[in-house]
Amino acid sequence: MAAQLPLELVIKILEEEYLLTLTGASPIHDTLDTLAACALVCRSWTPIARRLLYLRIYVLSEHTRTSLFRALETRPCLGNNIRALEVHISS
């Protein structure tokens, strides 16, 4: 049987991974890929990873906007996690 990490430790690890992007120590796309993968690994990790994935949203393209709207349409509760929204408009 595999050993389980305490949930508090998993939360701390995921939060630290997210904080690395805020300091510039880790590229944002690597962290987002990591958090998305963690959301799929274990049901108890999903809410933690989703909270961090939706904490700060960057809309950089039409595709990103469409994906965000689709996600919020299917799971409106994800919007409760958004604390910052940055939109870049190109002409």
PDB file of C-alpha atoms in Angstrom:
ATOM      1  CA  MET A   1       0.000   0.000   0.000  1.00  0.00           C
ATOM      2  CA  ALA A   2       1.304   3.451  -0.917  1.00  0.00           C
ATOM      3  CA  ALA A   3       2.014   5.936   1.858  1.00  0.00           C
ATOM      4  CA  GLN A   4      -0.245   8.999   1.885  1.00  0.00           C
ATOM      5  CA  LEU A   5       0.896  12.528   2.479  1.00  0.00           C
ATOM      6  CA  PRO A   6      -1.150  14.514   4.978  1.00  0.00           C
ATOM      7  CA  LEU A   7      -3.481  16.904   3.135  1.00  0.00           C
ATOM      8  CA  GLU A   8      -1.947  19.878   4.965  1.00  0.00           C
ATOM      9  CA  LEU A   9       1.429  19.004   3.435  1.00  0.00           C
ATOM     10  CA  VAL A  10      -0.071  18.695  -0.057  1.00  0.00           C
ATOM     11  CA  ILE A  11      -1.717  22.106   0.357  1.00  0.00           C
ATOM     12  CA  LYS A  12       1.597  23.656   1.412  1.00  0.00           C
ATOM     13  CA  ILE A  13       3.461  22.087  -1.534  1.00  0.00           C
ATOM     14  CA  LEU A  14       0.887  23.307  -4.065  1.00  0.00           C
ATOM     15  CA  GLU A  15       0.805  26.796  -2.548  1.00  0.00           C
ATOM     16  CA  GLU A  16       4.603  27.002  -2.648  1.00  0.00           C
ATOM     17  CA  GLU A  17       4.587  25.917  -6.296  1.00  0.00           C
ATOM     18  CA  TYR A  18       2.094  28.683  -7.040  1.00  0.00           C
ATOM     19  CA  LEU A  19       4.124  31.271  -5.109  1.00  0.00           C
ATOM     20  CA  LEU A  20       7.161  30.487  -7.277  1.00  0.00           C
ATOM     21  CA  THR A  21       5.320  32.002 -10.242  1.00  0.00           C
ATOM     22  CA  LEU A  22       4.555  35.191  -8.342  1.00  0.00           C
ATOM     23  CA  THR A  23       8.249  35.675  -7.588  1.00  0.00           C
ATOM     24  CA  GLY A  24       9.231  34.861 -11.163  1.00  0.00           C
ATOM     25  CA  ALA A  25      11.183  31.782 -10.081  1.00  0.00           C
ATOM     26  CA  SER A  26       8.980  29.477 -12.154  1.00  0.00           C
ATOM     27  CA  PRO A  27       7.267  30.102 -15.513  1.00  0.00           C
ATOM     28  CA  ILE A  28       3.490  30.482 -15.116  1.00  0.00           C
ATOM     29  CA  HIS A  29       2.691  27.861 -17.768  1.00  0.00           C
ATOM     30  CA  ASP A  30       4.771  25.231 -15.935  1.00  0.00           C
ATOM     31  CA  THR A  31       2.932  25.925 -12.695  1.00  0.00           C
ATOM     32  CA  LEU A  32      -0.472  25.872 -14.373  1.00  0.00           C
ATOM     33  CA  ASP A  33       0.369  22.534 -16.004  1.00  0.00           C
ATOM     34  CA  THR A  34       1.493  21.178 -12.625  1.00  0.00           C
ATOM     35  CA  LEU A  35      -1.656  22.368 -10.839  1.00  0.00           C
ATOM     36  CA  ALA A  36      -3.904  21.010 -13.599  1.00  0.00           C
ATOM     37  CA  ALA A  37      -2.182  17.628 -13.329  1.00  0.00           C
ATOM     38  CA  CYS A  38      -2.509  17.653  -9.529  1.00  0.00           C
ATOM     39  CA  ALA A  39      -6.239  18.343  -9.850  1.00  0.00           C
ATOM     40  CA  LEU A  40      -6.515  15.032 -11.718  1.00  0.00           C
ATOM     41  CA  VAL A  41      -4.310  12.922  -9.433  1.00  0.00           C
ATOM     42  CA  CYS A  42      -6.447  12.738  -6.323  1.00  0.00           C
ATOM     43  CA  ARG A  43      -9.988  13.859  -5.501  1.00  0.00           C
ATOM     44  CA  SER A  44      -8.890  15.507  -2.280  1.00  0.00           C
ATOM     45  CA  TRP A  45      -6.303  17.571  -4.216  1.00  0.00           C
ATOM     46  CA  THR A  46      -8.811  18.856  -6.794  1.00  0.00           C
ATOM     47  CA  PRO A  47     -10.343  21.735  -4.778  1.00  0.00           C
ATOM     48  CA  ILE A  48      -6.904  22.927  -3.674  1.00  0.00           C
ATOM     49  CA  ALA A  49      -5.463  22.880  -7.188  1.00  0.00           C
ATOM     50  CA  ARG A  50      -8.582  24.519  -8.675  1.00  0.00           C
ATOM     51  CA  ARG A  51      -8.508  27.280  -6.079  1.00  0.00           C
ATOM     52  CA  LEU A  52      -4.927  28.105  -7.072  1.00  0.00           C
ATOM     53  CA  LEU A  53      -5.588  27.696 -10.805  1.00  0.00           C
ATOM     54  CA  TYR A  54      -8.370  30.274 -10.711  1.00  0.00           C
ATOM     55  CA  LEU A  55      -6.856  32.630  -8.150  1.00  0.00           C
ATOM     56  CA  ARG A  56      -5.279  34.880 -10.789  1.00  0.00           C
ATOM     57  CA  ILE A  57      -6.582  34.795 -14.366  1.00  0.00           C
ATOM     58  CA  TYR A  58      -4.697  36.150 -17.381  1.00  0.00           C
ATOM     59  CA  VAL A  59      -6.757  36.605 -20.543  1.00  0.00           C
ATOM     60  CA  LEU A  60      -4.175  36.964 -23.275  1.00  0.00           C
ATOM     61  CA  SER A  61      -6.123  35.793 -26.310  1.00  0.00           C
ATOM     62  CA  GLU A  62      -9.555  35.043 -27.682  1.00  0.00           C
ATOM     63  CA  HIS A  63      -8.904  31.351 -27.006  1.00  0.00           C
ATOM     64  CA  THR A  64      -8.156  32.048 -23.329  1.00  0.00           C
ATOM     65  CA  ARG A  65     -11.312  34.137 -23.004  1.00  0.00           C
ATOM     66  CA  THR A  66     -13.445  31.441 -24.626  1.00  0.00           C
ATOM     67  CA  SER A  67     -11.933  28.737 -22.417  1.00  0.00           C
ATOM     68  CA  LEU A  68     -12.534  30.802 -19.288  1.00  0.00           C
ATOM     69  CA  PHE A  69     -16.158  31.501 -20.216  1.00  0.00           C
ATOM     70  CA  ARG A  70     -16.758  27.837 -21.002  1.00  0.00           C
ATOM     71  CA  ALA A  71     -15.262  26.751 -17.664  1.00  0.00           C
ATOM     72  CA  LEU A  72     -17.339  29.293 -15.737  1.00  0.00           C
ATOM     73  CA  GLU A  73     -20.493  28.303 -17.615  1.00  0.00           C
ATOM     74  CA  THR A  74     -20.100  24.633 -16.734  1.00  0.00           C
ATOM     75  CA  ARG A  75     -18.860  25.278 -13.173  1.00  0.00           C
ATOM     76  CA  PRO A  76     -19.979  28.728 -11.977  1.00  0.00           C
ATOM     77  CA  CYS A  77     -18.525  28.051  -8.511  1.00  0.00           C
ATOM     78  CA  LEU A  78     -15.020  28.391 -10.019  1.00  0.00           C
ATOM     79  CA  GLY A  79     -15.662  32.129 -10.226  1.00  0.00           C
ATOM     80  CA  ASN A  80     -15.566  32.281  -6.417  1.00  0.00           C
ATOM     81  CA  ASN A  81     -11.831  31.523  -6.606  1.00  0.00           C
ATOM     82  CA  ILE A  82     -10.922  34.443  -8.887  1.00  0.00           C
ATOM     83  CA  ARG A  83      -9.166  37.222  -6.979  1.00  0.00           C
ATOM     84  CA  ALA A  84      -7.411  38.954  -9.888  1.00  0.00           C
ATOM     85  CA  LEU A  85      -8.297  39.219 -13.561  1.00  0.00           C
ATOM     86  CA  GLU A  86      -5.834  40.637 -16.053  1.00  0.00           C
ATOM     87  CA  VAL A  87      -7.007  41.222 -19.623  1.00  0.00           C
ATOM     88  CA  HIS A  88      -4.647  42.105 -22.467  1.00  0.00           C
ATOM     89  CA  ILE A  89      -6.298  43.553 -25.549  1.00  0.00           C
ATOM     90  CA  SER A  90      -4.386  43.675 -28.791  1.00  0.00           C
ATOM     91  CA  SER A  91      -5.531  45.644 -31.786  1.00  0.00           C
TER      92      SER A  91
END
